[in-house]
Tab-separated table of C-alpha atoms in Angstrom:
chain	number	residue	atom	x	y	z
A	1	MET	CA	26.553	-53.148	-15.453
A	2	GLU	CA	25.599	-50.367	-17.389
A	3	ALA	CA	27.709	-47.241	-17.643
A	4	PRO	CA	25.997	-44.208	-16.037
A	5	ASP	CA	24.818	-41.281	-18.754
A	6	TYR	CA	27.704	-38.685	-17.829
A	7	GLU	CA	25.272	-36.047	-19.698
A	8	VAL	CA	22.119	-36.914	-17.957
A	9	LEU	CA	23.842	-36.406	-14.691
A	10	SER	CA	25.778	-33.251	-15.633
A	11	VAL	CA	22.108	-32.016	-16.417
A	12	ARG	CA	20.417	-32.827	-13.112
A	13	GLU	CA	23.467	-31.493	-11.601
A	14	GLN	CA	23.358	-28.239	-13.443
A	15	LEU	CA	19.367	-28.025	-12.676
A	16	PHE	CA	20.122	-28.784	-9.042
A	17	HIS	CA	22.618	-26.024	-8.806
A	18	GLU	CA	20.166	-23.609	-10.180
A	19	ARG	CA	17.300	-24.527	-7.998
A	20	ILE	CA	19.546	-23.819	-4.834
A	21	ARG	CA	21.023	-20.256	-6.453
A	22	GLU	CA	17.054	-19.465	-6.669
A	23	CYS	CA	16.527	-20.591	-3.188
A	24	ILE	CA	19.397	-18.335	-2.249
A	25	ILE	CA	18.660	-15.101	-3.972
A	26	SER	CA	14.900	-15.693	-2.854
A	27	THR	CA	15.958	-16.161	0.700
A	28	LEU	CA	18.142	-13.225	0.584
A	29	LEU	CA	15.745	-10.926	-0.788
A	30	PHE	CA	13.153	-11.948	1.878
A	31	ALA	CA	15.390	-11.367	4.712
A	32	THR	CA	15.902	-7.939	3.188
A	33	LEU	CA	12.593	-7.290	2.798
A	34	TYR	CA	12.170	-8.330	6.413
A	35	ILE	CA	14.677	-6.650	8.137
A	36	LEU	CA	13.356	-3.222	6.678
A	37	CYS	CA	9.843	-3.823	7.894
A	38	HIS	CA	10.831	-4.909	11.034
A	39	ILE	CA	12.500	-1.316	11.352
A	40	PHE	CA	9.351	0.254	9.729
A	41	LEU	CA	7.074	-1.329	12.325
A	42	THR	CA	9.151	-0.660	15.562
A	43	ARG	CA	8.899	3.157	14.922
A	44	PHE	CA	4.839	2.782	15.082
A	45	LYS	CA	4.364	-0.103	17.751
A	46	LYS	CA	3.140	1.284	21.073
A	47	PRO	CA	6.208	0.671	23.339
A	48	ALA	CA	3.619	0.192	26.429
A	49	GLU	CA	2.091	-3.325	25.084
A	50	PHE	CA	6.069	-4.707	24.848
A	51	THR	CA	6.831	-3.622	28.420
A	52	THR	CA	4.025	-4.758	30.533
A	53	VAL	CA	4.451	-6.022	33.618
A	54	ASP	CA	2.455	-9.077	32.382
A	55	ASP	CA	5.520	-10.740	30.304
A	56	GLU	CA	2.413	-13.551	28.827
A	57	ASP	CA	0.998	-10.173	27.038
A	58	ALA	CA	4.400	-9.003	25.944
A	59	THR	CA	4.866	-12.490	24.414
A	60	VAL	CA	2.400	-12.558	22.665
A	61	ASN	CA	2.278	-8.816	21.128
A	62	LYS	CA	5.841	-10.138	20.147
A	63	ILE	CA	4.763	-12.806	18.387
A	64	ALA	CA	1.949	-10.993	16.579
A	65	LEU	CA	4.643	-8.230	15.613
A	66	GLU	CA	6.559	-10.766	14.098
A	67	LEU	CA	4.027	-12.059	12.055
A	68	CYS	CA	2.928	-8.239	10.728
A	69	THR	CA	6.454	-8.219	9.846
A	70	PHE	CA	6.375	-11.070	7.494
A	71	THR	CA	2.886	-9.858	5.887
A	72	LEU	CA	4.509	-6.538	5.384
A	73	ALA	CA	7.399	-8.021	3.853
A	74	ILE	CA	4.951	-10.018	1.218
A	75	ALA	CA	3.006	-6.812	0.760
A	76	LEU	CA	6.657	-5.107	-0.068
A	77	GLY	CA	7.386	-7.816	-2.538
A	78	ALA	CA	4.511	-7.809	-4.060
A	79	VAL	CA	4.720	-4.030	-5.066
A	80	LEU	CA	8.212	-4.915	-6.323
A	81	LEU	CA	7.235	-7.671	-8.330
A	82	LEU	CA	6.217	-6.093	-11.417
A	83	PRO	CA	8.893	-3.465	-11.683
A	84	PHE	CA	11.550	-5.997	-10.605
A	85	SER	CA	10.161	-8.097	-13.834
A	86	ILE	CA	9.928	-5.249	-16.253
A	87	ILE	CA	13.407	-4.035	-15.286
A	88	SER	CA	15.135	-7.712	-15.632
A	89	ASN	CA	13.608	-8.076	-19.069
A	90	GLU	CA	15.232	-4.929	-20.377
A	91	VAL	CA	18.697	-6.139	-18.546
A	92	LEU	CA	18.563	-9.380	-20.506
A	93	LEU	CA	17.793	-7.452	-23.794
A	94	SER	CA	20.650	-5.106	-22.954
A	95	LEU	CA	23.122	-7.732	-21.869
A	96	PRO	CA	21.682	-11.361	-23.139
A	97	ARG	CA	24.738	-13.065	-22.639
A	98	ASN	CA	26.768	-11.422	-19.477
A	99	TYR	CA	28.551	-13.700	-17.374
A	100	TYR	CA	27.670	-11.682	-14.302
A	101	ILE	CA	23.690	-12.061	-14.936
A	102	GLN	CA	23.064	-15.389	-15.461
A	103	TRP	CA	21.410	-15.920	-12.627
A	104	LEU	CA	18.711	-13.490	-13.691
A	105	ASN	CA	16.328	-15.640	-15.781
A	106	GLY	CA	12.682	-16.420	-16.290
A	107	SER	CA	12.602	-19.578	-13.856
A	108	LEU	CA	13.645	-16.999	-11.108
A	109	ILE	CA	11.359	-14.352	-12.099
A	110	HIS	CA	8.361	-17.255	-12.544
A	111	GLY	CA	9.451	-18.429	-8.950
A	112	LEU	CA	9.167	-15.036	-7.048
A	113	TRP	CA	5.886	-14.726	-8.747
A	114	ASN	CA	4.596	-18.138	-7.498
A	115	LEU	CA	6.420	-17.477	-3.803
A	116	VAL	CA	4.284	-14.147	-3.488
A	117	PHE	CA	1.012	-15.461	-4.401
A	118	LEU	CA	1.693	-18.739	-1.886
A	119	PHE	CA	2.645	-16.293	1.041
A	120	SER	CA	-0.157	-13.706	0.178
A	121	ASN	CA	-2.580	-16.504	0.499
A	122	LEU	CA	-1.114	-17.720	3.553
A	123	SER	CA	-0.985	-14.298	5.453
A	124	LEU	CA	-4.316	-13.053	4.493
A	125	ILE	CA	-5.998	-16.719	5.303
A	126	PHE	CA	-4.087	-17.885	8.260
A	127	LEU	CA	-1.318	-15.607	9.726
A	128	MET	CA	-3.205	-12.640	10.058
A	129	PRO	CA	-6.597	-13.969	11.209
A	130	PHE	CA	-4.153	-15.978	13.835
A	131	ALA	CA	-2.363	-12.959	14.960
A	132	TYR	CA	-5.770	-10.721	15.543
A	133	PHE	CA	-7.179	-13.798	17.528
A	134	PHE	CA	-4.007	-14.657	19.182
A	135	THR	CA	-3.887	-11.067	20.802
A	136	GLU	CA	-7.623	-10.949	21.468
A	137	SER	CA	-7.706	-14.320	23.380
A	138	GLU	CA	-7.081	-15.067	26.967
A	139	GLY	CA	-7.386	-19.048	26.918
A	140	PHE	CA	-10.393	-21.181	27.734
A	141	ALA	CA	-11.928	-21.036	31.158
A	142	GLY	CA	-10.434	-23.271	33.505
A	143	SER	CA	-6.896	-23.859	31.722
A	144	ARG	CA	-3.771	-23.201	32.938
A	145	ARG	CA	-2.660	-19.092	31.830
A	146	GLY	CA	0.131	-18.826	29.627
A	147	VAL	CA	0.817	-18.404	25.842
A	148	LEU	CA	0.117	-22.356	24.941
A	149	GLY	CA	-3.295	-21.817	26.262
A	150	ARG	CA	-4.038	-18.798	23.988
A	151	VAL	CA	-3.010	-20.727	21.231
A	152	TYR	CA	-5.094	-23.624	21.749
A	153	GLU	CA	-8.226	-21.021	22.166
A	154	THR	CA	-6.592	-18.984	18.445
A	155	VAL	CA	-6.349	-22.287	16.539
A	156	VAL	CA	-10.073	-23.453	17.797
A	157	MET	CA	-11.173	-20.130	16.582
A	158	LEU	CA	-9.274	-20.539	13.263
A	159	MET	CA	-10.676	-23.979	12.722
A	160	LEU	CA	-14.567	-22.633	13.091
A	161	LEU	CA	-13.620	-19.505	11.328
A	162	THR	CA	-12.532	-21.961	8.294
A	163	LEU	CA	-15.619	-24.000	8.394
A	164	LEU	CA	-17.684	-20.871	8.595
A	165	VAL	CA	-15.688	-19.791	5.033
A	166	LEU	CA	-16.137	-23.137	3.809
A	167	GLY	CA	-19.842	-23.140	4.449
A	168	MET	CA	-20.373	-19.933	2.726
A	169	VAL	CA	-18.600	-20.933	-0.234
A	170	TRP	CA	-20.459	-24.172	-0.782
A	171	VAL	CA	-23.825	-22.603	-0.236
A	172	ALA	CA	-22.710	-19.706	-2.772
A	173	SER	CA	-21.879	-22.509	-5.458
A	174	ALA	CA	-24.869	-24.435	-4.751
A	175	ILE	CA	-26.973	-21.261	-5.622
A	176	LEU	CA	-25.155	-19.689	-8.524
A	177	ASP	CA	-23.654	-22.900	-10.115
A	178	ASN	CA	-25.559	-26.268	-8.946
A	179	ASN	CA	-23.868	-28.946	-11.135
A	180	LYS	CA	-21.726	-32.260	-10.161
A	181	ALA	CA	-18.813	-30.919	-11.579
A	182	SER	CA	-18.871	-27.628	-9.430
A	183	ARG	CA	-19.812	-29.668	-6.518
A	184	GLU	CA	-16.688	-32.001	-6.685
A	185	SER	CA	-14.597	-29.177	-7.185
A	186	LEU	CA	-15.277	-27.677	-3.747
A	187	TYR	CA	-13.923	-31.098	-2.222
A	188	ASP	CA	-10.311	-29.948	-3.606
A	189	PHE	CA	-9.208	-27.580	-1.193
A	190	TRP	CA	-6.015	-26.451	-2.533
A	191	GLU	CA	-6.653	-26.103	-6.137
A	192	TYR	CA	-10.161	-24.699	-5.799
A	193	TYR	CA	-10.792	-22.699	-2.259
A	194	LEU	CA	-7.625	-21.074	-1.997
A	195	PRO	CA	-7.273	-19.516	-5.267
A	196	TYR	CA	-11.036	-18.771	-5.642
A	197	LEU	CA	-11.222	-17.284	-1.958
A	198	TYR	CA	-7.634	-15.114	-3.228
A	199	SER	CA	-9.550	-14.459	-6.448
A	200	CYS	CA	-12.233	-12.790	-4.416
A	201	ILE	CA	-9.857	-10.921	-2.312
A	202	SER	CA	-8.130	-9.701	-5.100
A	203	PHE	CA	-10.942	-8.291	-6.865
A	204	LEU	CA	-11.739	-6.575	-3.978
A	205	GLY	CA	-8.257	-5.093	-3.666
A	206	VAL	CA	-8.484	-4.068	-7.508
A	207	LEU	CA	-11.883	-2.205	-6.480
A	208	LEU	CA	-10.578	-0.548	-3.485
A	209	LEU	CA	-7.424	0.740	-5.931
A	210	LEU	CA	-10.192	1.858	-8.237
A	211	VAL	CA	-11.749	4.312	-5.456
A	212	CYS	CA	-8.330	5.240	-3.760
A	213	THR	CA	-6.225	5.590	-6.563
A	214	PRO	CA	-7.977	8.703	-8.266
A	215	LEU	CA	-8.541	10.247	-4.567
A	216	GLY	CA	-5.095	9.477	-3.778
A	217	LEU	CA	-3.860	11.247	-7.260
A	218	ALA	CA	-5.925	14.593	-6.046
A	219	ARG	CA	-4.195	14.524	-2.815
A	220	MET	CA	-0.739	14.428	-3.746
A	221	PHE	CA	-0.575	17.552	-4.748
A	222	SER	CA	-1.597	18.745	-1.137
A	223	VAL	CA	0.652	16.366	0.670
A	224	THR	CA	3.495	17.514	-1.321
A	225	GLY	CA	2.657	20.946	-0.828
A	226	LYS	CA	3.136	20.802	2.888
A	227	LEU	CA	6.342	18.758	2.793
A	228	LEU	CA	7.915	21.288	0.673
A	229	VAL	CA	8.291	24.920	0.691
A	230	LYS	CA	6.442	27.234	-1.125
A	231	PRO	CA	7.111	30.551	-3.114
A	232	ARG	CA	6.155	33.550	-0.774
A	233	LEU	CA	3.444	34.691	-3.087
A	234	LEU	CA	1.768	31.389	-2.042
A	235	GLU	CA	2.383	30.973	1.728
A	236	ASP	CA	3.240	33.817	3.971
A	237	LEU	CA	5.264	31.807	7.018
A	238	GLU	CA	5.826	34.992	9.208
A	239	GLU	CA	2.112	35.412	9.769
A	240	GLN	CA	2.052	31.506	10.857
A	241	LEU	CA	4.969	31.624	13.156
A	242	TYR	CA	3.050	34.913	14.790
A	243	CYS	CA	-0.156	32.963	14.851
A	244	SER	CA	1.654	29.591	16.366
A	245	ALA	CA	3.537	31.905	18.829
A	246	PHE	CA	0.315	33.553	19.961
A	247	GLU	CA	-1.729	30.384	20.185
A	248	GLU	CA	1.352	28.722	22.317
A	249	ALA	CA	1.522	31.871	24.743
A	250	ALA	CA	-2.476	31.561	25.276
A	251	LEU	CA	-2.484	28.100	26.385
A	252	THR	CA	0.926	28.473	28.586
A	253	ARG	CA	-0.919	31.113	30.075
A	254	ARG	CA	-4.047	28.789	30.673
A	255	ILE	CA	-2.322	25.897	32.057
A	256	CYS	CA	-0.119	28.205	34.564
A	257	ASN	CA	-3.347	29.813	35.729
A	258	PRO	CA	-6.229	27.225	35.709
A	259	THR	CA	-8.363	29.347	38.150
A	260	SER	CA	-9.115	32.138	35.756
A	261	CYS	CA	-11.613	29.943	33.766
A	262	TRP	CA	-14.508	28.751	35.363
A	263	LEU	CA	-14.931	25.893	33.057
A	264	PRO	CA	-12.950	22.285	33.935
A	265	LEU	CA	-9.674	22.213	31.855
A	266	ASP	CA	-7.945	19.077	30.651
A	267	MET	CA	-4.670	19.426	31.547
A	268	GLU	CA	-3.289	16.583	29.608
A	269	LEU	CA	-4.874	17.605	26.262
A	270	LEU	CA	-3.745	21.522	26.764
A	271	HIS	CA	0.107	20.044	27.153
A	272	ARG	CA	-0.814	17.837	24.259
A	273	GLN	CA	-1.565	20.776	22.185
A	274	VAL	CA	1.466	22.790	23.452
A	275	LEU	CA	3.833	20.012	21.958
A	276	ALA	CA	1.859	20.183	18.723
A	277	LEU	CA	2.182	23.585	18.383
A	278	GLN	CA	6.123	23.700	19.622
A	279	THR	CA	6.721	21.113	16.819
A	280	GLN	CA	4.847	23.271	14.232
A	281	ARG	CA	6.993	26.198	15.172
A	282	VAL	CA	10.175	24.133	14.905
A	283	LEU	CA	9.120	23.213	11.061
A	284	LEU	CA	8.138	26.424	10.088
A	285	GLU	CA	11.457	28.000	11.379
A	286	LYS	CA	13.293	25.149	9.307
A	287	ARG	CA	10.859	26.089	6.194
A	288	ARG	CA	11.453	30.380	6.761
A	289	LYS	CA	15.325	29.148	6.612
A	290	ALA	CA	14.991	27.531	3.231
A	291	SER	CA	17.216	28.893	0.597
A	292	ALA	CA	15.845	30.724	-2.823
A	293	TRP	CA	16.243	27.474	-4.867
A	294	GLN	CA	14.415	25.635	-2.502
A	295	ARG	CA	11.468	27.817	-2.280
A	296	ASN	CA	11.292	29.038	-5.923
A	297	LEU	CA	12.234	26.176	-7.821
A	298	GLY	CA	11.629	23.100	-5.775
A	299	TYR	CA	7.824	23.397	-5.425
A	300	PRO	CA	7.089	24.386	-9.039
A	301	LEU	CA	9.334	21.538	-10.306
A	302	ALA	CA	7.534	19.170	-7.793
A	303	MET	CA	3.714	20.028	-8.909
A	304	LEU	CA	5.056	20.009	-12.599
A	305	CYS	CA	6.324	16.180	-12.299
A	306	LEU	CA	2.991	15.068	-10.106
A	307	LEU	CA	1.083	16.846	-12.985
A	308	VAL	CA	2.967	15.249	-15.762
A	309	LEU	CA	2.817	11.662	-14.191
A	310	THR	CA	-0.790	12.245	-13.431
A	311	GLY	CA	-1.674	13.294	-16.758
A	312	LEU	CA	0.197	10.555	-18.354
A	313	SER	CA	-1.353	7.655	-16.271
A	314	VAL	CA	-4.664	9.069	-17.687
A	315	LEU	CA	-3.713	9.156	-21.423
A	316	ILE	CA	-2.076	5.408	-21.291
A	317	VAL	CA	-5.483	4.547	-19.799
A	318	ALA	CA	-7.303	6.282	-22.527
A	319	ILE	CA	-5.169	4.911	-25.468
A	320	HIS	CA	-6.100	1.345	-23.837
A	321	ILE	CA	-9.594	2.233	-23.601
A	322	LEU	CA	-9.304	2.401	-27.532
A	323	GLU	CA	-7.070	-0.632	-27.961
A	324	LEU	CA	-9.776	-2.990	-25.838
A	325	LEU	CA	-12.121	-2.024	-28.661
A	326	ILE	CA	-10.013	-2.880	-31.547
A	327	ASP	CA	-7.645	-5.189	-30.520
A	328	GLU	CA	-8.363	-8.417	-28.467
A	329	ALA	CA	-4.775	-8.790	-27.447
A	330	ALA	CA	-5.067	-5.525	-25.251
A	331	MET	CA	-7.205	-7.991	-22.769
A	332	PRO	CA	-4.947	-9.058	-19.465
A	333	ARG	CA	-4.023	-12.326	-19.376
A	334	GLY	CA	-1.649	-15.113	-17.950
A	335	MET	CA	1.559	-16.280	-19.196
A	336	GLN	CA	2.626	-19.618	-17.755
A	337	ASP	CA	6.045	-19.511	-19.418
A	338	ALA	CA	8.529	-16.804	-18.380
A	339	SER	CA	10.227	-16.266	-21.526
A	340	LEU	CA	12.470	-12.950	-20.619
A	341	GLY	CA	14.801	-11.092	-22.497
A	342	GLN	CA	13.465	-11.731	-26.069
A	343	VAL	CA	10.967	-8.865	-26.561
A	344	SER	CA	10.379	-5.541	-24.779
A	345	PHE	CA	7.224	-4.646	-23.641
A	346	SER	CA	7.605	-1.040	-24.073
A	347	ARG	CA	7.025	0.204	-27.528
A	348	LEU	CA	9.543	3.067	-26.552
A	349	GLY	CA	11.964	0.430	-25.259
A	350	SER	CA	14.067	0.560	-21.999
A	351	PHE	CA	12.907	4.355	-21.469
A	352	GLY	CA	9.502	3.087	-21.910
A	353	ALA	CA	10.182	0.347	-19.320
A	354	VAL	CA	11.819	3.307	-16.994
A	355	ILE	CA	8.468	4.960	-17.510
A	356	GLN	CA	6.566	2.045	-16.514
A	357	VAL	CA	8.025	1.274	-13.483
A	358	VAL	CA	7.864	4.907	-12.169
A	359	LEU	CA	4.204	5.455	-13.113
A	360	ILE	CA	3.342	1.928	-11.013
A	361	PHE	CA	5.272	3.485	-7.932
A	362	TYR	CA	3.361	6.404	-8.346
A	363	LEU	CA	0.386	5.051	-8.634
A	364	MET	CA	1.119	2.698	-5.502
A	365	VAL	CA	2.199	5.550	-3.506
A	366	SER	CA	-1.219	7.301	-4.439
A	367	SER	CA	-3.211	4.852	-3.711
A	368	VAL	CA	-1.947	4.445	-0.170
A	369	VAL	CA	-2.209	8.232	0.127
A	370	GLY	CA	-5.797	7.880	-1.017
A	371	PHE	CA	-6.628	5.141	1.338
A	372	TYR	CA	-5.626	7.095	4.611
A	373	SER	CA	-7.443	9.943	3.196
A	374	SER	CA	-10.662	8.332	2.781
A	375	PRO	CA	-13.143	9.218	5.671
A	376	LEU	CA	-13.864	5.088	6.149
A	377	PHE	CA	-10.222	4.387	6.641
A	378	ARG	CA	-8.559	7.227	8.353
A	379	SER	CA	-9.398	5.724	12.037
A	380	LEU	CA	-6.597	3.258	10.818
A	381	ARG	CA	-3.882	5.667	10.115
A	382	PRO	CA	-1.251	4.769	11.975
A	383	ARG	CA	0.680	7.075	14.511
A	384	TRP	CA	4.298	7.334	15.958
A	385	HIS	CA	5.237	5.149	18.891
A	386	ASP	CA	1.541	5.308	19.591
A	387	THR	CA	-0.136	2.484	17.046
A	388	ALA	CA	-2.071	-0.356	19.072
A	389	MET	CA	-1.407	-3.793	17.913
A	390	THR	CA	-4.807	-4.537	16.723
A	391	GLN	CA	-4.427	-1.288	14.509
A	392	ILE	CA	-0.969	-2.614	13.255
A	393	ILE	CA	-2.566	-5.956	12.013
A	394	GLY	CA	-5.519	-3.840	10.274
A	395	ASN	CA	-2.992	-1.877	8.525
A	396	CYS	CA	-0.501	-4.958	7.220
A	397	VAL	CA	-3.666	-6.627	6.267
A	398	CYS	CA	-4.959	-3.686	4.050
A	399	LEU	CA	-1.764	-2.991	2.632
A	400	LEU	CA	-1.510	-6.714	1.713
A	401	VAL	CA	-4.675	-6.406	-0.161
A	402	LEU	CA	-3.474	-3.220	-1.860
A	403	SER	CA	-0.122	-4.477	-3.063
A	404	SER	CA	-1.105	-7.934	-3.768
A	405	ALA	CA	-3.772	-6.333	-6.392
A	406	LEU	CA	-1.199	-4.279	-7.692
A	407	PRO	CA	-0.115	-6.094	-10.689
A	408	VAL	CA	-3.710	-7.075	-11.679
A	409	PHE	CA	-4.307	-3.495	-11.396
A	410	SER	CA	-1.616	-2.250	-13.770
A	411	ARG	CA	-2.016	-4.964	-16.215
A	412	THR	CA	-5.882	-4.237	-16.660
A	413	LEU	CA	-5.367	-0.512	-16.601
A	414	GLY	CA	-2.512	-1.094	-19.774
A	415	LEU	CA	-0.187	0.824	-17.567
A	416	THR	CA	2.389	-2.237	-18.620
A	417	ARG	CA	2.143	-5.141	-21.468
A	418	PHE	CA	4.081	-7.643	-19.194
A	419	ASP	CA	1.668	-10.129	-18.703
A	420	LEU	CA	0.481	-11.798	-15.328
A	421	LEU	CA	3.249	-14.723	-14.653
A	422	GLY	CA	1.520	-17.700	-12.086
A	423	ASP	CA	-1.688	-17.730	-10.436
A	424	PHE	CA	-1.915	-14.181	-11.004
A	425	GLY	CA	-3.370	-14.745	-14.174
A	426	ARG	CA	-5.759	-17.492	-13.340
A	427	PHE	CA	-8.410	-14.717	-12.312
A	428	ASN	CA	-11.930	-15.717	-14.396
A	429	TRP	CA	-12.957	-11.835	-14.274
A	430	LEU	CA	-9.848	-11.199	-16.059
A	431	GLY	CA	-11.213	-12.305	-19.546
A	432	ASN	CA	-14.397	-10.417	-19.090
A	433	PHE	CA	-14.062	-7.815	-21.485
A	434	TYR	CA	-17.010	-5.692	-20.090
A	435	ILE	CA	-15.386	-5.488	-16.543
A	436	VAL	CA	-11.917	-4.663	-17.843
A	437	PHE	CA	-13.749	-1.961	-20.012
A	438	LEU	CA	-15.894	-0.387	-17.490
A	439	TYR	CA	-13.089	-0.423	-14.918
A	440	ASN	CA	-10.750	1.498	-16.959
A	441	ALA	CA	-13.498	3.776	-18.205
A	442	ALA	CA	-14.404	4.320	-14.444
A	443	PHE	CA	-10.512	4.853	-13.516
A	444	ALA	CA	-10.083	7.654	-16.072
A	445	GLY	CA	-13.339	9.349	-15.294
A	446	LEU	CA	-12.901	9.232	-11.649
A	447	THR	CA	-8.962	10.461	-11.899
A	448	THR	CA	-10.001	13.350	-14.350
A	449	LEU	CA	-13.412	14.480	-11.983
A	450	CYS	CA	-11.048	14.247	-8.850
A	451	LEU	CA	-8.247	16.400	-10.598
A	452	VAL	CA	-10.285	18.972	-11.759
A	453	LYS	CA	-12.462	19.461	-8.582
A	454	THR	CA	-8.865	19.670	-6.542
A	455	PHE	CA	-6.969	21.478	-9.045
A	456	THR	CA	-9.600	24.320	-9.630
A	457	ALA	CA	-10.272	24.584	-5.709
A	458	ALA	CA	-6.874	24.658	-4.904
A	459	VAL	CA	-5.923	27.248	-7.345
A	460	ARG	CA	-8.646	29.506	-6.123
A	461	ALA	CA	-7.882	28.823	-2.258
A	462	GLU	CA	-4.099	29.599	-2.860
A	463	LEU	CA	-4.991	32.737	-4.588
A	464	ILE	CA	-7.456	34.291	-2.357
A	465	ARG	CA	-4.815	33.605	0.465
A	466	ALA	CA	-2.536	35.133	-1.596
A	467	PHE	CA	-4.494	38.459	-1.975
A	468	GLY	CA	-5.587	38.433	1.689
A	469	LEU	CA	-9.185	37.851	0.741
A	470	ASP	CA	-9.817	35.166	3.493
A	471	ARG	CA	-9.234	37.912	6.261
A	472	LEU	CA	-12.026	40.063	5.072
A	473	PRO	CA	-15.522	39.993	6.440
A	474	LEU	CA	-16.910	38.483	3.163
A	475	PRO	CA	-18.300	35.266	2.405
A	476	VAL	CA	-15.542	33.900	0.290
A	477	SER	CA	-16.563	30.488	-1.389
A	478	GLY	CA	-14.332	27.867	0.426
A	479	PHE	CA	-13.866	29.639	3.776
A	480	PRO	CA	-16.285	30.247	6.872
A	481	ARG	CA	-17.665	33.617	7.508
A	482	ALA	CA	-15.955	35.379	9.857
A	483	SER	CA	-17.923	35.661	13.293
A	484	ARG	CA	-18.655	38.876	14.723
A	485	LYS	CA	-16.542	38.830	17.637
A	486	THR	CA	-13.558	38.358	15.443
A	487	GLN	CA	-15.000	41.227	12.825
A	488	HIS	CA	-15.446	43.573	16.003
A	489	GLN	CA	-11.458	42.421	16.878
């Protein structure tokens, strides 16, 4: 008998333990994200849909909510993917032989990228369509009522939808690229269909980020201004409190004496308006009690930080445009071997890596703000404890499309030099110079245009309000002309 090769066994055992450790770490990270997303979604779901008399509808909604939680956790993981990789590379550079961070290696990072890509495909192509059809299904005619009947109907609908999508891809491939190799690749479902379909979805997500991010960067100033307390020169809280109290008194008088008006009144709408005014008055009281430091220092610092981050983003994109014209290495590309801890992906070292992470998060938040501010998707905006299940599904799909395109978006704009790992770098359009160059130029131009227009309009409006010109019976730009009735009063 041959003696066992203990060196080979030790290497295999070490590899086995490394794989088990990576699985445990990935599971813990996903469980944390899943719990956070479940808590978040329960704050927006409509309680009436989960406490109905029909237990079948409540069970269906609970299953759909769990699928939405899974999808939202994957979306959050896609957002954290690139920042986590950048920070991990800097940590390995700073502490190359530290015993306590031996679990952090290139194999783990590469595995996380592959898992996010896999589950993003699974959620977009199967889970979210299943959740939507499941909530809308009622079971086949003549079948027994129950959750199982709805499952059968949903599976049939998914199969028909899959055949429709595959047929459309086949026809498109036959029209655009009619050769034998292309037709033979269509038979490979896993290696061709799913990556190609996800590539198209990712490209749509990158285009959506191109539209929403400049709009969100411009809207961030007004959103931050609503959350923070402005200086007294830019905001008169006493006048707002008086107006809110007068409006509340008028609505209360109308509710108490409905016969005084000859028009029919919607009492439910009036009660909602009174509650909204009471909530607004409570918030105004809190803003009035704010300290002088919050009023005179917090608002200017927040505006300055937003201005610096936005200007820095545009400057980095402008420099990347010049690099694209000079150096071919500036093009985004994929990286199959995640060799971390060898070289920094920023010219400024760890400080530059921190700036990259901050800019990535800032642009993601701005894209979400711009997405919900756009007229096309404004109706999808979730409401506190009043969001329907189908609306939650739509929000999860849109957020997953945006977040899964964030790594490609960041690398295309040159916000980081960290190359795309796994299947994220296999998109064919990433190697097209004209698409990447025009994308960078469009982002820089749209962001500059939105900022100039919004900033000048905001400054003009604030100065007009500060000097009281909006209350004059003059046709001031940006404000409607006062009516004759208001002028006589």
